[in-house]
XYZ file of C-alpha atoms in Angstrom:
204
model
C 43.004 8.439 89.390
C 39.893 10.488 89.921
C 39.811 9.374 93.665
C 43.439 10.436 93.873
C 42.671 13.852 92.316
C 39.920 14.360 94.769
C 42.618 13.376 97.628
C 44.686 16.170 96.490
C 42.245 18.827 96.205
C 41.154 17.999 99.919
C 44.790 17.963 101.109
C 45.605 21.106 99.529
C 42.070 23.165 100.128
C 41.861 23.530 96.007
C 39.044 25.635 95.500
C 38.077 24.859 91.926
C 36.929 21.752 90.929
C 36.316 21.672 87.377
C 37.605 24.577 84.477
C 34.207 26.026 84.551
C 34.464 27.416 88.221
C 37.645 29.335 87.334
C 37.270 33.012 86.476
C 36.524 34.637 82.951
C 38.598 35.753 81.113
C 40.402 32.347 81.206
C 43.778 32.255 83.059
C 46.942 30.403 81.414
C 49.775 29.409 83.167
C 52.961 29.753 81.365
C 56.061 27.605 82.626
C 59.120 29.644 82.086
C 62.383 27.889 82.094
C 65.362 29.803 83.175
C 68.280 27.605 82.058
C 67.591 25.023 79.663
C 64.536 25.118 77.020
C 63.882 28.742 77.427
C 61.352 30.340 75.190
C 63.652 32.689 73.221
C 60.560 35.101 72.331
C 58.336 34.661 75.155
C 57.550 38.106 75.220
C 55.916 37.885 71.569
C 54.266 34.436 72.779
C 52.703 36.454 76.028
C 51.543 39.311 74.053
C 49.923 36.953 71.383
C 48.267 35.017 74.675
C 46.682 38.158 75.889
C 45.338 39.088 72.357
C 43.544 35.812 72.262
C 41.789 36.799 75.470
C 43.917 35.003 78.160
C 45.203 36.375 81.230
C 48.519 35.060 81.546
C 50.683 34.153 84.820
C 54.247 33.382 84.463
C 55.753 31.104 86.524
C 59.588 31.619 86.404
C 60.889 30.617 89.822
C 62.092 26.860 90.805
C 61.213 27.866 94.216
C 58.022 29.384 93.542
C 56.868 26.635 91.612
C 57.963 23.994 93.967
C 56.375 26.002 97.097
C 52.605 23.891 96.468
C 51.883 23.731 100.034
C 51.155 27.610 100.270
C 50.538 29.125 97.452
C 51.599 27.351 93.876
C 49.037 24.756 93.653
C 46.264 27.325 94.544
C 47.618 29.165 91.491
C 47.655 26.227 89.207
C 44.276 25.449 90.346
C 42.877 28.870 89.277
C 44.072 28.423 85.600
C 42.157 27.004 82.697
C 45.346 26.322 80.417
C 49.093 25.311 81.579
C 51.654 25.664 78.759
C 55.277 24.945 79.221
C 58.499 23.092 77.488
C 58.878 19.373 78.340
C 60.295 19.228 82.192
C 59.539 18.606 85.848
C 57.239 22.153 85.949
C 54.694 20.307 83.864
C 53.772 17.923 86.852
C 51.597 20.813 88.176
C 49.113 19.476 85.970
C 48.185 17.728 88.942
C 46.404 20.793 90.639
C 44.686 21.566 87.723
C 40.942 21.750 87.656
C 39.041 19.180 85.756
C 38.631 20.020 81.985
C 41.844 22.315 82.080
C 44.124 22.160 79.159
C 47.702 21.228 79.490
C 50.051 21.850 76.145
C 53.548 20.474 76.226
C 55.910 21.969 73.993
C 58.044 18.823 72.731
C 61.540 20.015 72.075
C 63.672 18.673 69.055
C 64.982 15.356 69.402
C 64.568 14.085 72.963
C 61.281 11.862 73.454
C 62.442 9.773 76.348
C 59.560 9.691 79.080
C 57.296 12.458 77.369
C 54.253 10.583 77.117
C 54.665 8.341 80.263
C 55.241 11.350 82.278
C 52.640 14.066 81.094
C 50.515 13.034 77.790
C 49.125 9.711 79.026
C 48.507 10.554 82.466
C 46.656 13.708 81.524
C 43.482 12.538 80.341
C 43.312 10.100 83.241
C 43.059 13.224 85.793
C 40.153 14.685 83.695
C 42.386 16.951 81.738
C 42.763 18.119 77.890
C 46.058 17.570 76.715
C 47.371 19.208 73.714
C 51.168 19.012 72.352
C 53.075 21.579 70.019
C 55.986 19.836 68.455
C 58.426 22.141 67.579
C 60.283 22.408 63.842
C 63.846 22.053 63.502
C 63.916 25.770 62.547
C 62.368 26.896 66.137
C 65.511 25.142 67.826
C 68.449 27.002 69.136
C 70.478 24.103 67.609
C 69.647 25.195 64.086
C 71.118 28.339 65.067
C 74.270 26.678 66.177
C 74.853 23.640 63.559
C 72.455 24.566 60.797
C 69.639 22.822 59.647
C 71.241 20.099 57.379
C 73.827 18.962 60.624
C 72.627 15.701 61.818
C 72.071 17.401 65.110
C 68.937 18.972 63.554
C 68.401 16.756 60.632
C 68.603 13.249 61.870
C 68.428 13.257 65.616
C 68.144 9.787 66.323
C 71.740 9.686 65.170
C 72.890 11.455 68.521
C 71.393 8.482 70.676
C 72.668 5.860 68.187
C 75.931 6.993 68.741
C 76.222 8.127 72.030
C 73.340 6.704 73.901
C 70.661 8.327 76.060
C 73.261 10.350 78.114
C 74.606 12.256 74.781
C 70.795 12.787 73.689
C 69.567 14.243 77.076
C 72.596 16.677 77.000
C 72.076 17.865 73.458
C 68.612 18.558 73.378
C 67.737 19.156 77.326
C 70.497 20.596 78.338
C 71.749 22.623 75.199
C 68.645 23.703 73.364
C 66.165 26.689 73.774
C 63.101 27.141 71.626
C 61.890 29.920 69.546
C 58.127 28.967 68.625
C 56.421 29.801 65.266
C 53.739 32.412 66.692
C 51.439 31.742 64.006
C 51.637 28.029 63.931
C 51.293 27.794 68.027
C 48.460 30.533 67.984
C 46.490 27.662 66.241
C 47.127 25.335 69.442
C 45.980 28.156 71.937
C 42.929 28.431 69.755
C 42.118 24.625 69.807
C 42.512 25.038 73.844
C 40.260 27.677 74.080
C 37.493 25.596 72.085
C 38.005 22.863 74.707
C 37.312 25.357 77.764
C 34.351 26.852 76.027
C 35.962 30.309 74.915
C 36.322 29.735 71.133
C 33.341 31.864 69.847
C 35.397 35.035 71.444
C 38.672 34.485 69.053
C 37.257 32.509 66.087
C 37.722 35.753 63.950
C 40.362 37.642 65.583
């Protein structure tokens, strides 16, 4: 995997080999989904990220994220941390510099491919991998069905009754996320520690 990463760096003329080659303050890339698995409190998330010392880049266009030949691979390569909900946008971890941190926000209920696609390849690419598991109350499904409904309280029952297609439809296509900022802050502080900026925020 390290040889492949080196090939990618050369092919796309990426400037930053390691996270220590990037700028200070550290840059955080937020993958902002627009249709499903949206961050409902994104503005508050960004405010907190900035308070912790990040410069935040928001990627919210599928067209921009797929335009890796000209721009987006270089944007990603300039970042120390990437944050996003489970989905294809996280594949851009391939362009992060060595030592960078990818934070995957794992939605309620749907876990097919979550590890194989993102968490397992990360360390092999020289990245730090963190994940934030949302709690039922952080899912928009709790607003719709209530915390005691099987869709929220017994997510395995959806797949048991309807299979993969039913689980995908419910938890990937119909779910948005409202993160607990106090809890998510701890994940961001952990990421800062990995990239050498933890001293700046330890007492904030």
